[in-house]
Each structure stands twice: as C-alpha cells, then as structure tokens.
Amino acid sequence: MMNDVDALCHCGSGLKHKRCHGSILDPAKAVGNLPPNATSFRTGLAGFPGQLQQMHVMNQFPADDPRSSVPLQGAPGLYEVVFVLKRPGFPLMGERQMSFSNGLEGDSHLGIRPPAFTPPGGQDVDRILLQSVGDDGRFEFIGTANQRGFLGKITSRPIQARDRFHAEEIAFRALAPSLSEFSLQLDIPLEIAQIETKDLFTDSCQVTITLPFFDVPLIVAPQSRTEPDFRGVASLYREALNSNSPIYQFLCLYKIIEALRARRKKLQRAAKATNLGQVAATPEIVPSTHQEIRVWLEALFYVRPEWSLVALDSAVPPEVRGKSFDDVIADTLNPLRINIAHALFEDTRHELTISYDELLDTRKVAKLVPFAKCIVRRMMKSDFRAEFLAHVPD
C-alpha cells in the first residue's frame, strides 16, 4: 500500500494517488452497537466482492443471564429461518445497506393473494403453508406476500438445530425443492435475496447476503486492437461477473483457465516447430501467508482496499496455500468441475453427484469462485502483459 498520498498513483494515470486510486474508499463504516428496534443499517465490506457474507448480530445480556454464555454461532436449540425473495435484477435496497427481514417485504413473480392473484374461494387469503418431509424430518414454512400480493418472504416454523449454521443448512435443504418445483412448473425464477437465521433463545441472528463490488474509476487505457484470445477471455470473464449463480461463475472461470493452459501449449509447440528458444516458465505458486496473499492481490486488482482477513481467506483458502497452480487445478478445481459437468452435461449413465438444492454443495462451489478468479487474473497477467494490468506492478 502507498503511504505517501502526494506520490503518483501506481496505475500510470499521472495523477496523485490521493486523486486516483486513493480516492476510491469504502463509504460504509463498520457497525458497532445497534438500537434495539433497528431494522436496517449500513455496513462495511468484510469479504471478497461478489461473494456471500454472513453478518452476525448478537444481543448483549448481563453476565449472570444464561443467554450471555451462548457462543457466536449459537447452541443446540430452536431457530427460525427467514428467506427473503427478490425479482432478478431488482435489488430490495441500496448497496451496503442491510436490513433485517422484518424491514423487508420481499418480491417475486409468484402471486399468492389479491391484488396479484385471487385463489378460488380465497378472497381473504394472505399467506401460504408449505410442508416438507425429508431426511432431516418434517418442516413447515409460512409464505407471506408483499403489498402487491406477490410472495416475498418464507419463514420456517421453529427448527431444532445444533447452531445457526446448521439451522440455515437444514431449512434450505427442506425448502429449496419446493422453490425448484415452482420454478419448473410455472416457468418463473425464485431468487433468494438474503437468509436470516434467528436463535429463538437469545434472539441473536445472522444475515447471509451477497457482497457488492467496489466502485472504481475509469483508468483502463483504451486499446484499439486486441487479439482474439484476449477478447474471448474478457467476454467470458464479464459473463461470470454478470451472473448471480456461483455454479455458472465457476464454470466460466474454469473454462478460462483451460483456455489459457491450452494457449500456452499451442505457443510452446509453435516455438518448438520453428526452433525458437523458449524461456522456461516461472513456477506459479499460490501464496502461503496473509502478507503474501495481500501482496499477491495488490498485483491482480486495480483497486487496492485494506483487504480484511476474511477477504484474504476467501481469495486463497487455507487448503490451497503454498501449492503450485498445476496441483491446485488438478486436485481441487478440476474434480469440482467434473462433478458439476456430470450433473449438468456429461455421461447420462451416472447419477447426479451434486444438488443445487443442497446448500453445502453450492457453498462449496461458491467458496472457490474468488480463488478461481485470482488464478485467472494471475495467468492473464503473465500471458498478456501488454494488454492486462500493464500499469500495475508485480
């Protein structure tokens, strides 16, 4: 990070750092204490842009109150899980603005009461009851409509769970098949905007949302001509970022990795055929420490925030640190890609190995999306030095 605010910016714009990259600051501040009746608040980024984040809101109790000893994640007991829906492309609130479920109406394309839809003989209907029976037991959910009559929120009856994470997992597993069937039968999307899980003993909760991207200045040098390989990668990268599906994002990013590796082999064969000497490639190794990861990220992104530990761990999960790109691609990314491909495209003789109604499966993919993005950017910077991040030093 640059300490001298009067120094020129690293991006090559010719402007002082404080008037270029140094001017892009996260306007949100970390939340401290919230008033008891608060329904919304502004929050700072504590993770990797575009990825899931969980905000924990803990009620405070006197030391002699038994609720004061409950750990952050909760304890075995009863929980309530609220799924807030939204129409794709229409956010429920501004970026970095968070709201508890009681401050949101939610929205969807599914009409359940007037004026959107009047069930036969149901003029006074104001909610629906969903029941689910599965491996985790029997569950009931109450679906409520917004003022226009469209399904906006789905709330579980009390769920017995080990902690808040477990409650969210089993509630999602119980509800998701119903949402998937509605989507299939009625040809409508049913997108979950956020999930709120409340401990009914302490009323503490966690809210799961998707982090917004950074606001950035226009500092990319215009290029009148780029080679087809570069244009293809850029288009697929944009396609990944425009999607709200971690499965699709991962597939796009992995396809870029495959394409870049194939391009390297093609160039090596061409050099060998023409007897041109090839400089041995520098081994590509995943950084190991938080400080190394921070330096690594600063070479891969124009905007250099104060990366939080959560963001560093999201960008480079502990299980891949210190390994070569080849090993990580072969042992971590490719097996996941194969599972997804079997579920979506290939070899109909095999049963599905991954379910998109299974929260742990989708979270497993989502966890690796930031890392796959960093692998792509590092490979791009090595292979397209004149076109990609040319002014950002290594």
XYZ file of C-alpha atoms in Angstrom:
394
model
C 0.000 0.000 0.000
C 1.163 3.554 -0.671
C 1.733 5.735 2.394
C 2.729 8.977 0.615
C -0.579 10.497 -0.506
C 1.278 13.013 -2.724
C 3.046 10.260 -4.685
C 1.925 9.430 -8.212
C -0.600 6.620 -8.492
C 0.733 3.171 -9.403
C -1.762 2.822 -12.273
C 0.187 5.153 -14.569
C -2.558 7.763 -14.863
C -0.151 10.574 -13.972
C -2.430 11.669 -11.124
C -1.503 11.721 -7.479
C -2.534 8.589 -5.605
C -4.948 10.559 -3.397
C -6.804 11.807 -6.504
C -6.874 8.448 -8.293
C -6.951 5.036 -6.589
C -6.624 6.654 -3.187
C -9.964 8.385 -3.754
C -11.845 5.091 -4.003
C -12.749 4.433 -0.412
C -15.395 2.206 1.032
C -18.006 4.726 2.236
C -19.534 2.286 4.690
C -18.287 2.058 8.239
C -18.196 -0.987 10.448
C -21.271 -1.391 12.564
C -20.891 -1.273 16.328
C -23.957 -1.305 18.538
C -27.437 -1.171 17.008
C -30.512 0.267 18.732
C -32.953 -2.421 19.896
C -35.626 -1.622 17.285
C -33.316 -1.130 14.291
C -34.496 -2.784 11.074
C -31.657 -1.671 8.765
C -28.097 -0.340 8.887
C -25.085 0.408 6.678
C -22.148 -1.950 6.831
C -18.574 -2.172 5.591
C -17.145 -4.894 3.386
C -15.609 -7.814 5.257
C -15.134 -10.293 2.453
C -14.454 -10.682 -1.254
C -16.621 -8.627 -3.675
C -19.487 -10.542 -5.252
C -19.376 -13.354 -2.716
C -21.552 -14.422 0.192
C -21.093 -12.740 3.554
C -22.666 -13.541 6.898
C -23.315 -10.700 9.321
C -23.787 -11.748 12.950
C -25.900 -9.574 15.229
C -25.500 -10.547 18.875
C -27.747 -9.367 21.672
C -25.935 -8.421 24.881
C -27.053 -9.671 28.285
C -25.908 -9.243 31.907
C -23.136 -11.622 32.938
C -25.455 -13.640 35.192
C -28.000 -14.163 32.390
C -27.677 -17.708 30.925
C -28.050 -16.241 27.431
C -24.719 -14.417 27.814
C -22.800 -17.717 27.629
C -24.205 -18.749 24.227
C -21.349 -18.763 21.652
C -21.329 -16.660 18.483
C -22.690 -19.419 16.271
C -25.437 -20.352 18.740
C -26.074 -23.517 20.743
C -28.406 -26.519 20.378
C -31.976 -25.268 20.454
C -34.785 -23.790 18.386
C -34.190 -21.499 15.416
C -36.267 -19.546 12.914
C -35.063 -19.101 9.335
C -36.459 -16.399 7.038
C -35.864 -16.468 3.277
C -36.404 -13.079 1.614
C -37.082 -13.292 -2.134
C -36.449 -10.758 -4.890
C -37.072 -10.407 -8.602
C -33.815 -10.935 -10.537
C -32.268 -7.606 -11.459
C -34.315 -5.627 -8.926
C -32.491 -5.200 -5.591
C -34.538 -4.698 -2.458
C -32.235 -1.970 -1.094
C -29.131 0.031 -1.906
C -25.623 -1.387 -1.918
C -24.031 -1.730 1.525
C -27.449 -1.148 3.046
C -28.560 -4.108 5.105
C -31.974 -4.802 6.555
C -33.398 -7.421 8.829
C -36.231 -9.462 7.402
C -38.847 -7.518 9.360
C -37.803 -4.405 7.437
C -38.267 -6.028 4.019
C -41.347 -7.070 2.080
C -39.506 -9.157 -0.488
C -40.773 -9.767 -4.009
C -41.167 -12.441 -6.687
C -43.261 -13.288 -9.751
C -45.452 -15.685 -7.751
C -48.850 -14.213 -6.869
C -50.466 -15.731 -3.772
C -53.134 -13.197 -2.750
C -55.051 -10.180 -4.089
C -54.429 -7.999 -5.986
C -51.847 -10.197 -7.771
C -53.933 -13.365 -7.582
C -57.247 -14.328 -6.020
C -57.432 -18.047 -5.167
C -60.837 -19.625 -5.855
C -62.920 -19.026 -2.754
C -59.960 -17.363 -1.055
C -60.711 -13.642 -1.028
C -59.119 -13.261 2.411
C -56.003 -15.413 1.830
C -52.870 -13.608 2.993
C -50.294 -16.415 3.266
C -49.457 -19.946 2.166
C -48.301 -23.014 4.100
C -45.506 -25.196 2.706
C -44.744 -28.597 4.204
C -41.611 -30.649 3.626
C -40.682 -34.165 4.734
C -37.125 -35.345 4.159
C -34.033 -36.881 5.693
C -33.881 -34.143 8.343
C -37.503 -34.571 9.413
C -40.742 -32.697 8.895
C -40.739 -28.927 8.352
C -43.332 -26.229 7.818
C -42.855 -22.822 6.221
C -45.174 -19.816 6.047
C -45.055 -17.775 2.839
C -46.206 -14.158 3.105
C -46.951 -11.689 0.326
C -45.928 -8.096 -0.232
C -48.492 -5.320 -0.662
C -48.950 -6.201 -4.337
C -49.823 -9.796 -3.476
C -46.594 -11.482 -4.621
C -44.714 -13.976 -2.468
C -41.995 -12.026 -0.674
C -40.829 -13.976 2.370
C -40.850 -17.573 3.548
C -40.438 -18.202 7.287
C -39.804 -21.547 8.904
C -41.661 -22.836 11.917
C -39.176 -23.333 14.809
C -36.395 -25.738 13.795
C -34.303 -27.841 16.180
C -30.642 -27.426 15.225
C -27.093 -27.534 16.615
C -26.426 -23.865 15.840
C -27.408 -21.121 13.388
C -25.289 -22.550 10.549
C -26.946 -25.948 10.944
C -30.408 -24.357 11.081
C -29.787 -22.453 7.836
C -28.455 -25.596 6.159
C -31.382 -27.876 7.011
C -34.001 -25.178 6.384
C -32.565 -24.521 2.919
C -32.486 -28.250 2.182
C -36.134 -28.571 3.219
C -37.400 -25.515 1.297
C -35.309 -25.496 -1.893
C -37.038 -28.464 -3.597
C -40.387 -26.647 -3.358
C -38.903 -23.491 -4.880
C -37.296 -25.561 -7.640
C -40.600 -27.281 -8.420
C -42.451 -23.942 -8.540
C -39.799 -22.641 -10.961
C -40.138 -25.733 -13.139
C -43.937 -25.931 -13.153
C -44.613 -22.196 -13.504
C -41.521 -21.110 -15.506
C -40.519 -18.330 -13.120
C -37.288 -17.586 -11.247
C -37.416 -17.695 -7.455
C -34.276 -15.957 -6.256
C -33.330 -15.723 -2.583
C -32.030 -12.245 -1.784
C -30.968 -12.992 1.775
C -31.363 -15.547 4.538
C -31.847 -14.556 8.168
C -31.423 -17.182 10.883
C -32.504 -16.316 14.421
C -31.734 -18.103 17.684
C -35.098 -18.146 19.467
C -33.387 -18.378 22.880
C -31.269 -15.221 22.530
C -32.908 -13.516 19.504
C -29.379 -13.147 18.072
C -29.254 -13.682 14.324
C -27.099 -13.985 11.253
C -27.923 -12.489 7.857
C -26.464 -14.040 4.696
C -26.125 -11.633 1.758
C -24.018 -11.169 -1.392
C -21.311 -8.512 -1.149
C -21.397 -5.638 -3.660
C -18.453 -4.890 -5.924
C -16.187 -1.892 -5.406
C -16.835 1.426 -7.127
C -13.847 2.110 -9.382
C -12.567 4.991 -11.549
C -12.229 4.615 -15.328
C -8.467 4.068 -15.501
C -8.183 1.409 -18.203
C -6.088 2.511 -21.178
C -8.201 2.269 -24.367
C -6.987 -0.391 -26.778
C -7.961 -0.206 -30.429
C -6.943 -3.786 -31.136
C -6.583 -6.918 -29.038
C -6.026 -10.476 -30.181
C -8.993 -12.886 -30.374
C -7.748 -14.985 -27.430
C -7.768 -11.934 -25.173
C -11.209 -10.834 -26.352
C -12.601 -14.309 -25.759
C -11.281 -14.436 -22.209
C -12.564 -10.934 -21.453
C -16.061 -11.787 -22.680
C -16.230 -14.968 -20.600
C -14.915 -13.149 -17.509
C -17.614 -10.491 -17.862
C -20.201 -13.247 -18.297
C -19.063 -14.766 -14.992
C -19.282 -11.478 -13.094
C -22.708 -10.663 -14.521
C -24.138 -13.929 -13.191
C -25.584 -14.398 -9.710
C -25.015 -18.169 -9.868
C -21.763 -19.393 -8.251
C -22.067 -22.598 -10.289
C -22.085 -20.682 -13.579
C -19.374 -18.296 -12.367
C -17.118 -21.213 -11.516
C -17.701 -22.894 -14.887
C -16.879 -19.669 -16.773
C -13.694 -19.097 -14.772
C -12.576 -22.711 -15.091
C -13.145 -22.555 -18.850
C -10.835 -19.537 -18.979
C -8.177 -21.476 -17.047
C -8.490 -24.368 -19.508
C -8.270 -21.998 -22.483
C -5.170 -20.246 -21.132
C -3.412 -23.561 -20.472
C -4.282 -24.761 -23.993
C -2.960 -21.496 -25.445
C 0.327 -21.930 -23.585
C 0.756 -25.435 -25.020
C -0.042 -24.135 -28.519
C 2.604 -21.408 -28.231
C 5.148 -23.911 -26.912
C 4.518 -26.236 -29.871
C 4.804 -23.344 -32.316
C 8.091 -22.216 -30.781
C 9.468 -25.745 -30.893
C 8.441 -26.169 -34.535
C 10.282 -23.004 -35.547
C 13.333 -23.789 -33.378
C 12.792 -20.690 -31.296
C 14.197 -20.937 -27.808
C 11.538 -20.843 -25.135
C 12.327 -19.271 -21.791
C 11.427 -21.707 -19.033
C 8.168 -20.704 -17.393
C 8.393 -19.344 -13.869
C 6.646 -21.747 -11.478
C 3.264 -20.388 -10.445
C 2.802 -20.926 -6.716
C -0.152 -19.975 -4.531
C 0.951 -17.627 -1.717
C 1.084 -19.034 1.814
C 0.864 -16.254 4.406
C -1.658 -13.456 4.800
C 1.047 -10.903 3.967
C 1.992 -12.807 0.800
C -1.674 -13.072 -0.181
C -2.147 -9.330 0.314
C 0.837 -8.530 -1.935
C -0.432 -11.078 -4.488
C -3.881 -9.464 -4.616
C -2.417 -5.982 -4.996
C -0.792 -7.139 -8.232
C -4.083 -8.547 -9.550
C -6.606 -5.757 -8.954
C -6.621 -2.059 -9.822
C -8.436 -1.100 -6.634
C -6.412 -1.919 -3.542
C -8.587 -1.857 -0.435
C -7.445 -2.705 3.043
C -8.082 -6.408 2.500
C -9.679 -7.886 5.619
C -8.616 -11.287 6.914
C -11.991 -12.609 5.742
C -11.249 -11.366 2.213
C -7.742 -12.852 2.266
C -9.079 -16.227 3.390
C -11.783 -16.057 0.707
C -9.279 -15.261 -2.025
C -6.891 -18.047 -1.009
C -8.446 -20.810 1.138
C -6.011 -22.451 3.593
C -6.123 -25.836 1.837
C -4.524 -24.499 -1.390
C -1.793 -22.295 0.055
C 1.782 -22.997 -0.971
C 0.752 -25.347 -3.781
C 1.526 -24.966 -7.472
C -1.189 -23.829 -9.858
C -0.960 -27.170 -11.666
C -1.533 -29.138 -8.454
C -4.435 -26.952 -7.329
C -6.114 -27.152 -10.729
C -5.680 -30.940 -10.871
C -6.548 -31.765 -7.253
C -9.097 -29.100 -6.266
C -10.659 -27.232 -9.183
C -10.909 -29.998 -11.780
C -12.692 -32.565 -9.541
C -15.297 -29.944 -8.706
C -15.673 -29.061 -12.387
C -16.164 -32.751 -13.195
C -18.904 -33.084 -10.563
C -20.720 -30.060 -11.964
C -20.291 -31.266 -15.542
C -21.696 -34.700 -14.693
C -24.681 -33.048 -13.052
C -25.343 -30.715 -15.981
C -23.909 -32.026 -19.220
C -21.965 -35.245 -19.415
C -22.410 -39.021 -19.194
C -26.084 -39.629 -18.571
C -25.232 -43.092 -17.236
C -24.029 -41.517 -13.988
C -26.283 -40.325 -11.198
C -26.143 -36.709 -10.084
C -23.185 -36.095 -7.784
C -24.178 -32.569 -6.770
C -27.523 -30.964 -5.966
C -28.233 -27.272 -6.336
C -30.925 -27.578 -3.675
C -28.175 -28.643 -1.250
C -26.738 -25.582 0.478
C -23.415 -27.236 1.309
C -22.880 -28.190 -2.344
C -23.495 -24.681 -3.667
C -21.454 -23.104 -0.866
C -18.580 -25.481 -1.682
C -18.542 -24.115 -5.224
C -19.046 -20.507 -4.097
C -16.086 -20.812 -1.725
C -13.722 -21.483 -4.638
C -15.028 -18.793 -7.017
C -12.808 -15.972 -5.617
C -9.752 -18.233 -5.777
C -10.542 -19.304 -9.346
C -10.917 -15.622 -10.242
C -7.474 -14.874 -8.795
C -5.922 -17.794 -10.707
C -7.434 -16.417 -13.928
C -6.130 -12.908 -13.285
C -2.638 -14.141 -12.390
C -2.444 -16.267 -15.549
C -3.779 -13.387 -17.652
C -1.185 -11.028 -16.236
C 1.580 -13.491 -17.097
C 0.295 -14.238 -20.605
C -0.980 -10.817 -21.746
C 1.494 -8.394 -20.205
C 0.836 -5.606 -22.696
C -2.954 -5.843 -22.534
C -3.840 -6.777 -18.948
C -2.970 -4.698 -15.863
C 0.083 -3.344 -17.661
C 0.470 -0.439 -15.207
C 0.032 -2.486 -12.029
C 3.424 -3.672 -10.768
C 4.100 -7.211 -9.602
